[in-house]
Tab-separated table of C-alpha atoms in Angstrom:
chain	number	residue	atom	x	y	z
A	16	UNK	CA	20.659	9.545	-30.470
A	17	UNK	CA	16.920	8.810	-30.315
A	18	UNK	CA	15.153	6.382	-27.961
A	19	UNK	CA	14.925	3.602	-30.582
A	20	UNK	CA	18.685	3.697	-31.172
A	21	UNK	CA	19.417	3.738	-27.441
A	22	UNK	CA	17.286	0.633	-26.791
A	23	UNK	CA	18.995	-1.203	-29.656
A	24	UNK	CA	22.463	-0.185	-28.489
A	25	UNK	CA	21.810	-1.150	-24.856
A	26	UNK	CA	20.340	-4.516	-25.860
A	27	UNK	CA	23.267	-5.393	-28.087
A	28	UNK	CA	25.789	-4.194	-25.524
A	29	UNK	CA	24.126	-6.550	-23.007
A	30	UNK	CA	24.319	-9.392	-25.531
A	31	UNK	CA	20.568	-9.983	-25.548
A	32	UNK	CA	18.193	-10.983	-28.297
A	33	UNK	CA	14.900	-9.188	-28.773
A	34	UNK	CA	13.107	-12.207	-27.269
A	35	UNK	CA	15.280	-12.101	-24.137
A	36	UNK	CA	14.757	-8.371	-23.631
A	37	UNK	CA	11.024	-8.780	-24.223
A	38	UNK	CA	10.849	-11.436	-21.513
A	39	UNK	CA	12.852	-9.275	-19.094
A	40	UNK	CA	10.538	-6.248	-19.359
A	41	UNK	CA	7.289	-8.178	-19.811
A	42	UNK	CA	6.343	-7.423	-23.429
A	43	UNK	CA	6.240	-9.310	-26.723
A	44	UNK	CA	9.170	-9.582	-29.152
A	45	UNK	CA	7.091	-7.609	-31.668
A	46	UNK	CA	6.889	-4.711	-29.190
A	47	UNK	CA	10.693	-4.632	-28.876
A	48	UNK	CA	11.005	-4.702	-32.645
A	49	UNK	CA	8.631	-1.758	-32.996
A	50	UNK	CA	10.481	0.218	-30.322
A	51	UNK	CA	13.831	-0.336	-32.035
A	52	UNK	CA	12.462	0.604	-35.449
A	53	UNK	CA	10.746	3.720	-33.997
A	54	UNK	CA	7.314	2.466	-35.042
A	55	UNK	CA	6.045	2.869	-31.464
A	56	UNK	CA	7.209	4.313	-28.140
A	57	UNK	CA	7.138	2.442	-24.791
A	58	UNK	CA	4.831	3.867	-22.123
A	59	UNK	CA	6.175	5.313	-18.863
A	60	UNK	CA	5.994	2.012	-16.975
A	61	UNK	CA	8.080	0.280	-19.669
A	62	UNK	CA	10.538	3.192	-19.776
A	63	UNK	CA	10.999	2.713	-16.038
A	64	UNK	CA	11.441	-1.052	-16.514
A	65	UNK	CA	14.073	-0.493	-19.215
A	66	UNK	CA	15.848	2.052	-17.015
A	67	UNK	CA	16.068	-0.387	-14.100
A	68	UNK	CA	17.018	-3.341	-16.288
A	69	UNK	CA	19.878	-1.588	-18.103
A	70	UNK	CA	20.964	0.501	-15.116
A	71	UNK	CA	20.607	3.855	-16.876
A	72	UNK	CA	18.578	6.920	-15.966
A	73	UNK	CA	15.184	7.583	-17.501
A	74	UNK	CA	16.562	10.974	-18.546
A	75	UNK	CA	19.156	9.201	-20.690
A	76	UNK	CA	16.436	7.187	-22.446
A	77	UNK	CA	14.031	10.078	-22.974
A	78	UNK	CA	16.331	12.989	-23.794
A	79	UNK	CA	17.948	12.689	-27.200
A	80	UNK	CA	20.814	15.055	-26.367
A	81	UNK	CA	22.115	12.975	-23.436
A	82	UNK	CA	24.680	10.224	-23.834
A	83	UNK	CA	24.962	7.277	-21.475
A	84	UNK	CA	27.925	8.896	-19.744
A	85	UNK	CA	26.072	12.166	-19.109
A	86	UNK	CA	22.840	11.387	-17.290
A	87	UNK	CA	20.505	14.192	-16.220
A	88	UNK	CA	22.068	14.478	-12.798
A	89	UNK	CA	25.506	15.350	-14.262
A	90	UNK	CA	24.498	17.059	-17.499
A	91	UNK	CA	25.722	20.432	-16.222
A	92	UNK	CA	22.368	22.159	-16.648
A	93	UNK	CA	21.622	25.104	-14.400
A	94	UNK	CA	18.872	24.348	-11.860
A	95	UNK	CA	15.485	25.713	-12.899
A	96	UNK	CA	13.853	28.573	-10.978
A	97	UNK	CA	10.214	29.594	-10.732
A	98	UNK	CA	8.631	33.027	-11.181
A	99	UNK	CA	9.395	33.884	-7.525
A	100	UNK	CA	13.079	33.166	-7.994
A	101	UNK	CA	12.991	29.940	-5.904
A	102	UNK	CA	15.250	27.132	-7.062
A	103	UNK	CA	13.308	24.082	-8.241
A	104	UNK	CA	14.486	20.705	-6.975
A	105	UNK	CA	14.673	18.143	-9.813
A	106	UNK	CA	12.615	14.936	-9.456
A	107	UNK	CA	13.508	11.900	-11.597
A	108	UNK	CA	11.127	9.207	-12.783
A	109	UNK	CA	12.689	6.716	-10.357
A	110	UNK	CA	12.152	9.084	-7.429
A	111	UNK	CA	8.550	9.801	-8.431
A	112	UNK	CA	7.706	6.109	-8.826
A	113	UNK	CA	9.313	5.240	-5.465
A	114	UNK	CA	7.459	8.096	-3.757
A	115	UNK	CA	4.088	6.910	-5.104
A	116	UNK	CA	4.839	3.306	-4.158
A	117	UNK	CA	5.798	4.269	-0.603
A	118	UNK	CA	2.645	6.397	-0.229
A	119	UNK	CA	0.496	3.460	-1.302
A	120	UNK	CA	2.232	1.115	1.163
A	121	UNK	CA	2.144	3.519	4.105
A	122	UNK	CA	-1.464	4.727	3.622
A	123	UNK	CA	-3.209	1.803	5.421
A	124	UNK	CA	-0.561	1.770	8.188
A	125	UNK	CA	-0.869	5.477	8.971
A	126	UNK	CA	-4.660	5.352	8.656
A	127	UNK	CA	-4.697	2.399	11.048
A	128	UNK	CA	-2.563	4.328	13.537
A	129	UNK	CA	-4.927	7.318	13.393
A	130	UNK	CA	-7.853	4.947	13.904
A	131	UNK	CA	-6.054	3.424	16.908
A	132	UNK	CA	-5.730	6.908	18.464
A	133	UNK	CA	-9.467	7.448	18.084
A	134	UNK	CA	-10.193	3.979	19.525
A	135	UNK	CA	-7.843	4.521	22.493
A	136	UNK	CA	-10.419	6.123	24.861
A	137	UNK	CA	-12.910	3.271	24.301
A	138	UNK	CA	-11.444	0.884	26.965
A	139	UNK	CA	-11.317	3.754	29.472
A	140	UNK	CA	-14.931	4.735	28.780
A	141	UNK	CA	-16.245	1.154	28.958
A	142	UNK	CA	-14.247	0.179	32.064
A	143	UNK	CA	-15.251	3.326	33.936
A	144	UNK	CA	-18.886	2.882	32.947
A	145	UNK	CA	-18.903	-0.787	33.927
A	146	UNK	CA	-17.356	-0.132	37.338
A	147	UNK	CA	-19.746	2.757	38.032
A	148	UNK	CA	-22.685	0.593	36.987
A	149	UNK	CA	-21.520	-2.241	39.246
A	150	UNK	CA	-21.146	-4.690	36.359
A	151	UNK	CA	-17.371	-4.891	36.810
A	152	UNK	CA	-15.963	-5.905	40.230
A	153	UNK	CA	-13.543	-2.968	40.326
A	154	UNK	CA	-13.417	0.381	42.051
A	155	UNK	CA	-13.728	3.468	39.876
A	156	UNK	CA	-10.068	4.299	40.497
A	157	UNK	CA	-8.920	0.827	39.453
A	158	UNK	CA	-10.962	0.886	36.264
A	159	UNK	CA	-9.729	4.402	35.467
A	160	UNK	CA	-6.084	3.425	35.908
A	161	UNK	CA	-6.503	0.299	33.803
A	162	UNK	CA	-8.303	2.293	31.112
A	163	UNK	CA	-5.544	4.903	31.080
A	164	UNK	CA	-2.878	2.209	30.777
A	165	UNK	CA	-4.645	0.713	27.763
A	166	UNK	CA	-5.161	4.179	26.282
A	167	UNK	CA	-1.460	5.026	26.564
A	168	UNK	CA	-0.407	1.667	25.107
A	169	UNK	CA	-2.651	2.192	22.068
A	170	UNK	CA	-1.420	5.748	21.579
A	171	UNK	CA	2.198	4.598	21.963
A	172	UNK	CA	1.689	1.936	19.276
A	173	UNK	CA	0.201	4.568	16.960
A	174	UNK	CA	3.068	6.986	17.627
A	175	UNK	CA	5.573	4.230	16.786
A	176	UNK	CA	3.868	3.821	13.402
A	177	UNK	CA	3.924	7.595	12.821
A	178	UNK	CA	7.626	7.826	13.631
A	179	UNK	CA	8.541	4.821	11.479
A	180	UNK	CA	6.528	6.173	8.551
A	181	UNK	CA	8.042	9.630	8.941
A	182	UNK	CA	11.586	8.250	8.854
A	183	UNK	CA	10.853	6.237	5.705
A	184	UNK	CA	9.426	9.306	3.958
A	185	UNK	CA	12.171	11.652	5.109
A	186	UNK	CA	14.088	11.559	1.823
A	187	UNK	CA	10.923	12.459	-0.115
A	188	UNK	CA	9.949	15.295	2.220
A	189	UNK	CA	11.106	17.931	-0.275
A	190	UNK	CA	8.420	16.848	-2.777
A	191	UNK	CA	5.696	18.018	-0.406
A	192	UNK	CA	7.485	21.054	1.020
A	193	UNK	CA	9.696	22.530	-1.711
A	194	UNK	CA	9.066	23.668	-5.306
A	195	UNK	CA	10.008	20.839	-7.670
A	196	UNK	CA	10.905	20.321	-11.317
A	197	UNK	CA	9.695	16.909	-12.536
A	198	UNK	CA	11.434	15.295	-15.455
A	199	UNK	CA	9.738	14.607	-18.763
A	200	UNK	CA	7.017	11.936	-18.576
A	201	UNK	CA	6.282	12.153	-14.840
A	202	UNK	CA	3.216	14.360	-15.201
A	203	UNK	CA	1.594	11.966	-17.676
A	204	UNK	CA	2.419	8.931	-15.533
A	205	UNK	CA	0.984	10.525	-12.377
A	206	UNK	CA	-2.196	11.681	-14.100
A	207	UNK	CA	-2.705	8.196	-15.537
A	208	UNK	CA	-2.384	6.564	-12.099
A	209	UNK	CA	-4.631	9.181	-10.517
A	210	UNK	CA	-7.334	8.588	-13.119
A	211	UNK	CA	-7.282	4.842	-12.342
A	212	UNK	CA	-7.484	5.526	-8.597
A	213	UNK	CA	-10.213	8.182	-8.796
A	214	UNK	CA	-13.182	5.800	-8.560
A	215	UNK	CA	-11.827	4.023	-5.469
A	216	UNK	CA	-10.915	7.393	-3.947
A	217	UNK	CA	-14.472	8.691	-4.389
A	218	UNK	CA	-16.004	5.556	-2.833
A	219	UNK	CA	-13.702	5.679	0.208
A	220	UNK	CA	-14.317	9.401	0.752
A	221	UNK	CA	-18.094	8.835	0.645
A	222	UNK	CA	-17.841	5.827	2.990
A	223	UNK	CA	-15.674	7.723	5.467
A	224	UNK	CA	-17.924	10.797	5.529
A	225	UNK	CA	-21.102	8.716	5.908
A	226	UNK	CA	-19.643	6.765	8.837
A	227	UNK	CA	-18.637	9.997	10.592
A	228	UNK	CA	-22.060	11.546	9.979
A	229	UNK	CA	-23.896	8.425	11.185
A	230	UNK	CA	-21.640	8.019	14.235
A	231	UNK	CA	-24.135	9.968	16.388
A	232	UNK	CA	-26.848	7.359	15.816
A	233	UNK	CA	-25.641	5.014	18.627
A	234	UNK	CA	-26.075	7.888	21.116
A	235	UNK	CA	-29.671	8.444	20.017
A	236	UNK	CA	-30.442	4.715	19.832
A	237	UNK	CA	-28.975	3.878	23.253
A	238	UNK	CA	-30.675	6.909	24.770
A	239	UNK	CA	-34.051	5.875	23.395
A	240	UNK	CA	-33.444	2.215	24.279
A	241	UNK	CA	-32.444	3.024	27.828
A	242	UNK	CA	-35.444	5.269	28.368
A	243	UNK	CA	-37.785	2.617	26.956
A	244	UNK	CA	-36.364	-0.257	29.009
A	245	UNK	CA	-35.994	1.529	32.321
A	246	UNK	CA	-38.768	4.127	31.870
A	247	UNK	CA	-36.260	6.749	32.979
A	248	UNK	CA	-36.365	10.440	32.071
A	249	UNK	CA	-34.070	11.828	29.381
A	250	UNK	CA	-31.293	12.176	31.896
A	251	UNK	CA	-29.744	8.729	32.200
A	252	UNK	CA	-29.893	7.069	35.628
A	253	UNK	CA	-27.158	4.945	37.203
A	254	UNK	CA	-28.988	1.776	36.182
A	255	UNK	CA	-28.726	2.408	32.458
A	256	UNK	CA	-25.446	4.371	32.440
A	257	UNK	CA	-23.652	1.364	30.909
A	258	UNK	CA	-25.940	1.605	27.886
A	259	UNK	CA	-25.023	5.273	27.560
A	260	UNK	CA	-21.263	4.658	27.622
A	261	UNK	CA	-21.728	1.818	25.130
A	262	UNK	CA	-23.308	4.392	22.828
A	263	UNK	CA	-20.296	6.676	23.219
A	264	UNK	CA	-17.949	3.756	22.512
A	265	UNK	CA	-19.908	2.924	19.353
A	266	UNK	CA	-19.664	6.575	18.304
A	267	UNK	CA	-15.863	6.463	18.573
A	268	UNK	CA	-15.800	3.112	16.784
A	269	UNK	CA	-17.706	4.478	13.782
A	270	UNK	CA	-15.684	7.690	13.723
A	271	UNK	CA	-12.438	5.697	13.835
A	272	UNK	CA	-13.445	3.480	10.917
A	273	UNK	CA	-14.681	6.478	8.944
A	274	UNK	CA	-11.451	8.386	9.549
A	275	UNK	CA	-9.467	5.280	8.512
A	276	UNK	CA	-11.039	5.407	5.048
A	277	UNK	CA	-10.581	9.175	4.781
A	278	UNK	CA	-6.921	9.144	5.834
A	279	UNK	CA	-5.999	6.079	3.774
A	280	UNK	CA	-7.366	7.367	0.483
A	281	UNK	CA	-6.205	10.938	1.155
A	282	UNK	CA	-2.566	9.885	1.618
A	283	UNK	CA	-2.533	8.190	-1.784
A	284	UNK	CA	-4.399	11.068	-3.466
A	285	UNK	CA	-2.119	13.672	-1.920
A	286	UNK	CA	0.939	11.845	-3.263
A	287	UNK	CA	-0.430	12.524	-6.762
A	288	UNK	CA	-1.134	16.161	-5.892
A	289	UNK	CA	2.375	16.580	-4.454
A	290	UNK	CA	4.082	15.479	-7.681
A	291	UNK	CA	1.718	17.564	-9.821
A	292	UNK	CA	1.948	20.505	-7.396
A	293	UNK	CA	-1.820	20.753	-7.192
A	294	UNK	CA	-4.366	20.960	-4.359
A	295	UNK	CA	-2.614	21.567	-1.050
A	296	UNK	CA	0.808	21.316	-2.704
A	297	UNK	CA	0.892	24.305	-5.013
A	298	UNK	CA	4.037	26.389	-4.673
A	299	UNK	CA	2.037	29.113	-2.942
A	300	UNK	CA	0.631	26.587	-0.447
A	301	UNK	CA	4.112	25.233	0.239
A	302	UNK	CA	5.376	28.715	1.072
A	303	UNK	CA	2.442	29.219	3.459
A	304	UNK	CA	3.076	25.827	5.054
A	305	UNK	CA	6.698	26.718	5.724
A	306	UNK	CA	5.640	30.017	7.295
A	307	UNK	CA	2.801	28.937	9.607
A	308	UNK	CA	2.281	25.160	9.445
A	309	UNK	CA	4.769	24.007	12.067
A	310	UNK	CA	3.764	26.582	14.673
A	311	UNK	CA	0.021	26.090	14.108
A	312	UNK	CA	-0.045	22.289	14.416
A	313	UNK	CA	2.336	22.343	17.365
A	314	UNK	CA	-0.062	24.614	19.285
A	315	UNK	CA	-3.086	22.489	18.287
A	316	UNK	CA	-1.422	19.246	19.421
A	317	UNK	CA	-0.310	20.728	22.754
A	318	UNK	CA	-3.768	22.211	23.353
A	319	UNK	CA	-5.518	18.937	22.505
A	320	UNK	CA	-3.401	16.893	24.916
A	321	UNK	CA	-3.650	19.490	27.709
A	322	UNK	CA	-7.449	19.833	27.530
A	323	UNK	CA	-7.963	16.070	27.116
A	324	UNK	CA	-5.905	15.142	30.178
A	325	UNK	CA	-7.388	17.914	32.310
A	326	UNK	CA	-11.011	17.110	31.448
A	327	UNK	CA	-10.591	13.376	30.658
A	328	UNK	CA	-13.273	13.892	28.006
A	329	UNK	CA	-11.462	12.016	25.239
A	330	UNK	CA	-14.851	11.145	23.763
A	331	UNK	CA	-15.364	14.830	22.907
A	332	UNK	CA	-11.942	16.458	22.546
A	333	UNK	CA	-11.163	14.566	19.293
A	334	UNK	CA	-13.433	17.128	17.601
A	335	UNK	CA	-10.491	19.553	17.750
A	336	UNK	CA	-8.837	17.808	14.768
A	337	UNK	CA	-11.522	18.297	12.076
A	338	UNK	CA	-12.151	21.814	13.388
A	339	UNK	CA	-8.419	22.609	13.330
A	340	UNK	CA	-8.182	21.239	9.790
A	341	UNK	CA	-10.978	23.506	8.551
A	342	UNK	CA	-9.513	26.530	10.363
A	343	UNK	CA	-6.075	25.806	8.909
A	344	UNK	CA	-7.572	25.899	5.420
A	345	UNK	CA	-9.136	29.286	6.194
A	346	UNK	CA	-5.912	30.640	7.694
A	347	UNK	CA	-3.830	29.413	4.747
């Protein structure tokens, strides 16, 4: 049975007219008529809408050999394997669409949490600088403790977001880590969405990189400003130290905003790559990730926290993440 016949049969079984079905899936009656007479074929979004409306699988609609009682999941087909002999995990249209939707929803939340981690040392830096400068009526110890409390609260909030996001994505984890076999129509749907997103992706990547590159400007500006106002040598004196720490805080602020754009757009883009098994999600890359990824990032995270707490130079130690990312690419 072909798609046209299946749409007609499902509509009649549901006791609907062409007008009623058209209203339910958001098209004209003429479109339904053309689908049922095989004059045209619904696009992937409409196939998904029909699948949800009638409560059948997209495989049933798209594969002529399947009947309504034998959807793809129970069709008895042997699981596909790749050239390395690894079993491919099947991915349905519903799963792919849900995965993309979740990635789009979680992208700004995760990016915001990463930005919060980068912002977290700012209160500590400003409070310590203000107490040292005499602007704030606190001892250095008091300002340090208060700054650390605020830092830990911000990091804790970010970690809560990471954990919540990870739990929501748990059921889709295999798409990014295991070799997959996407059902008919998914590749076209993903490529279409990626093409629409490409312009926004490019703009956000450029914005994020520019903000990170320009983040050093506040250091230069505050250094020059402090020297000009106080006629001090290059080495900052106690009088203008607050200006110096303000420059460091501005650096972290710009880096955080830049990283927000980079992380946000990358999460969405990588969801496309994961379903297409391109970029960092080729089957070869997935095998490498399983072999070395967990150990590598565990060591990096432990090293970052250890060095940061020992030196209390949170304004500098964040550099470990971009460096570690580049090195991971080389190692992989």
